Coordinates of C-alpha atoms in Angstrom, one line a residue:
M1 CA -47.8 18.4 -20.6
V2 CA -50.4 18.0 -23.4
R3 CA -50.3 18.5 -27.1
V4 CA -52.9 21.0 -28.3
N5 CA -53.3 22.9 -31.6
G6 CA -49.7 22.2 -32.7
I7 CA -48.0 23.2 -29.4
K8 CA -47.0 21.6 -26.1
M9 CA -49.0 23.1 -23.2
H10 CA -48.1 22.9 -19.6
V11 CA -51.2 22.4 -17.3
A12 CA -51.4 22.4 -13.5
E13 CA -54.5 20.6 -12.1
K14 CA -56.0 19.2 -9.0
G15 CA -59.2 17.5 -7.9
Q16 CA -62.0 15.5 -9.3
G17 CA -65.4 16.6 -10.6
P18 CA -66.6 19.2 -13.1
I19 CA -63.7 21.1 -14.7
V20 CA -63.0 24.7 -14.0
L21 CA -60.6 26.1 -16.6
L22 CA -58.5 29.0 -15.0
L23 CA -56.9 31.5 -17.5
H24 CA -54.1 33.8 -16.3
G25 CA -53.1 37.2 -17.6
F26 CA -49.9 39.3 -17.8
P27 CA -47.3 39.0 -16.4
D28 CA -48.7 35.8 -14.8
L29 CA -48.6 32.0 -15.1
W30 CA -50.8 29.1 -14.0
Y31 CA -49.2 30.0 -10.6
S32 CA -51.5 33.0 -10.2
W33 CA -54.3 30.5 -9.6
R34 CA -52.4 28.5 -6.9
H35 CA -54.9 29.4 -4.2
Q36 CA -58.0 28.8 -6.3
I37 CA -56.7 25.4 -7.5
I38 CA -56.5 24.2 -3.9
G39 CA -59.8 25.8 -2.9
L40 CA -61.9 24.7 -5.8
S41 CA -60.6 21.1 -5.7
A42 CA -61.6 21.0 -2.1
H43 CA -65.1 21.9 -3.1
G44 CA -65.5 19.0 -5.5
Y45 CA -64.1 20.5 -8.8
R46 CA -61.2 19.6 -11.1
A47 CA -59.3 22.9 -11.3
V48 CA -57.2 23.1 -14.5
A49 CA -54.8 26.0 -15.0
P50 CA -52.6 26.1 -18.1
D51 CA -49.7 28.3 -18.9
L52 CA -51.0 30.0 -21.9
R53 CA -49.1 30.1 -25.2
G54 CA -45.9 32.0 -24.8
Y55 CA -45.8 31.6 -21.0
G56 CA -44.0 29.4 -18.5
D57 CA -43.5 25.8 -19.6
T58 CA -45.8 26.0 -22.6
D59 CA -44.3 26.5 -26.1
S60 CA -43.6 30.0 -27.3
P61 CA -43.9 30.0 -31.1
P62 CA -41.4 32.5 -32.6
S63 CA -43.8 34.4 -34.9
Q64 CA -45.7 37.4 -33.5
S65 CA -48.6 36.5 -35.8
R66 CA -49.2 33.3 -33.9
Y67 CA -50.5 35.0 -30.8
T68 CA -53.9 36.3 -32.0
A69 CA -56.8 35.7 -29.7
F70 CA -57.9 33.0 -32.3
H71 CA -54.7 31.1 -31.7
I72 CA -55.0 31.2 -27.9
F73 CA -58.7 30.4 -28.1
G74 CA -57.9 27.5 -30.5
D75 CA -55.4 26.1 -27.9
L76 CA -58.1 26.1 -25.3
I77 CA -60.8 24.4 -27.4
A78 CA -58.2 21.7 -28.1
L79 CA -57.4 21.5 -24.4
I80 CA -61.1 21.1 -23.5
E81 CA -61.3 18.2 -26.0
T82 CA -58.1 16.7 -24.7
L83 CA -59.6 16.7 -21.2
G84 CA -62.6 14.7 -22.6
Q85 CA -65.2 17.4 -21.9
D86 CA -68.1 18.8 -23.9
Q87 CA -68.4 21.8 -21.6
V88 CA -66.4 23.4 -18.8
F89 CA -66.6 26.3 -16.4
V90 CA -64.2 29.1 -17.3
V91 CA -62.6 31.7 -15.1
G92 CA -60.3 34.4 -16.5
H93 CA -58.2 37.3 -15.2
D94 CA -56.6 40.1 -17.2
W95 CA -55.7 38.7 -20.7
G96 CA -57.2 35.4 -19.5
A97 CA -60.5 37.2 -19.0
L98 CA -60.3 38.7 -22.5
I99 CA -59.6 35.2 -24.0
A100 CA -62.5 33.8 -21.9
W101 CA -64.9 36.4 -23.4
Y102 CA -63.7 35.4 -26.9
L103 CA -64.3 31.7 -25.9
C104 CA -67.8 32.5 -24.8
L105 CA -68.5 34.6 -27.9
F106 CA -67.2 32.1 -30.5
R107 CA -68.0 28.8 -28.8
P108 CA -70.6 29.2 -26.2
D109 CA -71.4 25.5 -26.5
K110 CA -68.2 24.8 -24.7
V111 CA -68.8 27.0 -21.7
K112 CA -71.3 26.2 -18.8
A113 CA -70.7 29.6 -17.2
V114 CA -68.0 32.2 -16.9
V115 CA -66.5 34.2 -14.0
N116 CA -64.2 37.0 -15.2
L117 CA -62.0 39.2 -13.2
S118 CA -60.8 42.7 -14.0
V119 CA -61.5 42.9 -17.7
V120 CA -65.1 43.5 -19.0
F121 CA -66.4 42.4 -22.4
W122 CA -66.1 45.5 -24.6
P123 CA -68.1 45.2 -27.9
R124 CA -66.1 45.6 -31.1
N125 CA -66.3 49.2 -32.4
P126 CA -66.2 48.9 -36.2
E127 CA -65.2 52.6 -36.5
R128 CA -62.3 52.6 -34.1
K129 CA -59.2 50.4 -34.4
P130 CA -57.8 49.8 -30.9
L131 CA -54.2 51.0 -31.0
P132 CA -54.8 54.3 -32.8
S133 CA -57.6 55.0 -30.4
L134 CA -55.4 54.3 -27.4
R135 CA -52.5 56.4 -28.8
A136 CA -54.9 59.3 -29.4
A137 CA -56.4 59.1 -25.9
L138 CA -53.3 58.3 -23.8
G139 CA -50.2 58.8 -25.8
D140 CA -47.1 56.7 -26.7
D141 CA -46.1 56.3 -23.1
Y142 CA -49.3 54.3 -22.2
Y143 CA -48.0 50.8 -21.4
I144 CA -50.0 49.0 -24.2
C145 CA -48.6 51.5 -26.8
R146 CA -45.1 51.1 -25.3
F147 CA -45.4 47.3 -25.7
Q148 CA -46.0 47.5 -29.5
E149 CA -42.6 47.8 -31.0
P150 CA -40.9 44.4 -31.1
G151 CA -37.9 44.4 -28.8
E152 CA -38.5 47.7 -27.2
A153 CA -40.2 46.6 -24.0
E154 CA -38.0 43.6 -23.8
A155 CA -34.9 45.9 -23.8
E156 CA -36.6 48.1 -21.1
F157 CA -37.2 45.0 -18.9
A158 CA -33.7 43.8 -19.5
S159 CA -32.3 47.0 -18.0
V160 CA -33.4 45.7 -14.6
T161 CA -33.7 42.2 -13.1
T162 CA -36.6 39.9 -14.0
A163 CA -37.6 39.8 -10.4
E164 CA -37.8 43.6 -10.3
V165 CA -40.0 43.6 -13.4
I166 CA -42.4 41.1 -11.8
K167 CA -42.5 43.2 -8.5
I168 CA -43.2 46.4 -10.3
F169 CA -46.2 45.0 -12.1
L170 CA -47.7 42.8 -9.4
T171 CA -47.6 45.6 -6.7
I172 CA -49.3 48.3 -8.8
R173 CA -52.0 50.0 -6.8
D174 CA -52.4 53.3 -8.6
P175 CA -55.6 53.1 -10.6
S176 CA -54.6 55.9 -13.0
P177 CA -53.5 54.9 -16.6
L178 CA -50.2 52.9 -16.4
M179 CA -47.5 54.9 -18.1
M180 CA -44.1 53.6 -19.1
P181 CA -41.9 56.4 -20.3
K182 CA -39.0 55.2 -22.5
G183 CA -35.9 54.5 -20.5
K184 CA -37.5 54.9 -17.1
M185 CA -37.7 51.2 -16.0
R186 CA -34.5 51.6 -14.0
D187 CA -36.0 54.5 -12.2
L188 CA -39.1 52.4 -11.3
A189 CA -36.9 49.6 -10.1
S190 CA -34.8 51.9 -7.9
K191 CA -37.8 52.7 -5.7
E192 CA -38.0 50.3 -2.8
I193 CA -41.0 48.0 -3.2
T194 CA -42.4 46.4 0.0
L195 CA -44.2 43.2 -0.9
P196 CA -47.8 43.0 0.3
S197 CA -48.9 40.2 2.6
W198 CA -50.3 38.2 -0.2
L199 CA -47.0 38.1 -2.2
S200 CA -43.8 36.5 -1.0
E201 CA -40.2 36.6 -2.2
E202 CA -40.7 32.9 -3.0
D203 CA -43.6 33.8 -5.3
I204 CA -41.5 36.4 -7.0
K205 CA -38.7 33.9 -7.4
Y206 CA -41.1 31.4 -9.1
Y207 CA -42.4 33.9 -11.6
A208 CA -38.9 35.3 -12.3
N209 CA -37.3 31.9 -12.9
K210 CA -40.0 31.1 -15.5
F211 CA -39.7 34.5 -17.3
I212 CA -35.8 34.3 -17.2
K213 CA -36.2 31.0 -19.2
T214 CA -38.8 32.3 -21.7
G215 CA -38.2 36.0 -21.9
F216 CA -41.2 38.3 -22.2
T217 CA -41.7 38.3 -26.0
G218 CA -44.4 35.7 -26.0
A219 CA -46.4 37.5 -23.3
L220 CA -46.0 40.9 -25.0
N221 CA -47.1 39.4 -28.4
Y222 CA -50.7 39.3 -27.0
Y223 CA -50.7 43.1 -26.9
R224 CA -49.1 43.3 -30.3
N225 CA -52.1 41.5 -31.8
L226 CA -54.8 43.9 -30.6
D227 CA -55.4 45.4 -34.0
P228 CA -55.2 41.9 -35.8
N229 CA -57.8 40.6 -33.3
W230 CA -60.0 43.6 -34.1
E231 CA -59.7 42.9 -37.8
L232 CA -60.2 39.1 -37.5
S233 CA -63.3 39.5 -35.3
A234 CA -65.2 41.8 -37.8
A235 CA -67.9 39.1 -38.3
W236 CA -68.8 39.3 -34.6
T237 CA -69.5 43.1 -34.6
G238 CA -72.6 43.6 -32.4
A239 CA -72.7 40.0 -31.2
Q240 CA -73.6 39.3 -27.6
V241 CA -72.0 36.9 -25.1
K242 CA -74.8 34.5 -24.3
V243 CA -73.3 32.5 -21.5
P244 CA -74.2 32.9 -17.7
A245 CA -71.6 35.3 -16.4
K246 CA -70.3 36.9 -13.2
F247 CA -67.8 39.8 -13.1
I248 CA -65.5 40.8 -10.3
I249 CA -63.2 43.8 -10.1
G250 CA -61.3 45.8 -7.5
D251 CA -62.1 49.4 -7.0
L252 CA -58.3 50.2 -7.2
D253 CA -58.0 48.3 -10.5
L254 CA -56.8 50.6 -13.4
N255 CA -59.4 48.9 -15.6
Y256 CA -62.2 50.1 -13.4
H257 CA -60.9 53.7 -13.9
T258 CA -60.6 53.5 -17.6
S259 CA -62.6 56.3 -19.3
G260 CA -66.3 55.3 -19.4
A261 CA -65.8 51.9 -17.7
K262 CA -67.8 52.6 -14.5
D263 CA -70.8 53.8 -16.5
Y264 CA -70.5 50.9 -18.9
I265 CA -70.4 48.4 -16.0
H266 CA -73.1 49.9 -13.8
K267 CA -75.5 51.6 -16.2
G268 CA -76.6 48.8 -18.5
G269 CA -74.0 48.8 -21.3
F270 CA -72.2 45.7 -20.0
K271 CA -75.5 43.9 -19.5
K272 CA -76.7 44.8 -23.0
Y273 CA -73.8 42.9 -24.5
V274 CA -73.6 40.1 -21.9
P275 CA -77.4 39.5 -21.4
F276 CA -76.9 36.6 -19.0
L277 CA -74.6 38.6 -16.7
Q278 CA -76.0 37.7 -13.3
E279 CA -73.6 39.3 -10.8
I280 CA -71.2 42.3 -10.7
V281 CA -69.0 42.5 -7.7
V282 CA -66.7 45.5 -6.9
M283 CA -64.3 44.7 -4.1
E284 CA -63.2 47.6 -2.0
G285 CA -59.5 48.4 -1.5
V286 CA -58.4 45.8 -4.0
A287 CA -56.2 46.4 -7.0
H288 CA -55.6 44.5 -10.3
F289 CA -54.2 41.1 -9.2
I290 CA -57.4 40.3 -7.3
N291 CA -57.2 36.5 -7.4
Q292 CA -54.0 36.7 -5.4
E293 CA -54.7 39.7 -3.2
R294 CA -58.1 38.4 -2.1
A295 CA -57.5 34.7 -2.9
D296 CA -60.1 33.1 -0.5
D297 CA -62.8 35.6 -1.3
I298 CA -62.3 35.0 -5.0
T299 CA -62.4 31.2 -4.6
M300 CA -65.7 31.5 -2.8
H301 CA -67.1 34.0 -5.3
I302 CA -66.3 31.4 -8.1
Y303 CA -67.7 28.5 -6.1
D304 CA -70.9 30.3 -5.1
F305 CA -71.6 31.1 -8.8
I306 CA -70.7 27.9 -10.6
Q307 CA -72.4 25.5 -8.1
K308 CA -75.7 26.8 -9.4
F309 CA -75.2 25.1 -12.7

């Protein structure tokens, strides 16, 4: 446990050497990096994986307004300083990738290189606020829109067991937009879910026990700050991410099938805004939770890139 930015943060770490900061997404924990922590430490790195604000054993401030990207990013800058480092390698997945892009954008001096999974850097569009745009394109049942009303998604999740919620999300393999019609969580949970080889009942139990303790509100508050993040980052409209970068995504990831994403990734848009983007890897037959589904491959992809610096 460390004190950072006014909160207590839980960190899992292993190894000696240059620090690799591993940032998880939703509905994840430091635990999603369990394989990479072991693998990277064996390759001579100090792997550091925090539970982000609102997750696991890290504090969950009660106010929704304290979950902007700037709060999370502030926690991480304080963590880097607590670790006694001027610079670290950063690896992010899902929301962790989004936060990692912000970290690179706002404080590139703190990042040696970044490897991000599943979520690209999208430039801020000054003409389009995120949530109204998502609602117009995908409707109120789109999961990010469904997450917006405080208490609504929490009530949906409470209609089934926490373990069932975790199973539903971690086993998604349909790359089409994720829809969560109101009142349908019980229907989703009633379908028999066979766990893939990379996910055990013990893993589910670990996740569930932590979310039973914290609830989901802290995690959902990240989504509830999409528009505030957009407003607060106005000064960085048009700014580039100028940190050496590698990007990895599965071809079954719903983010890869977002409207316009493939063209943006492969036809120069991504490289325009991340000019030091050195590698793009699309892994075949892999869905969203790529760092767990293809754990050893992801560890080697991270190692092969960061050992150059």
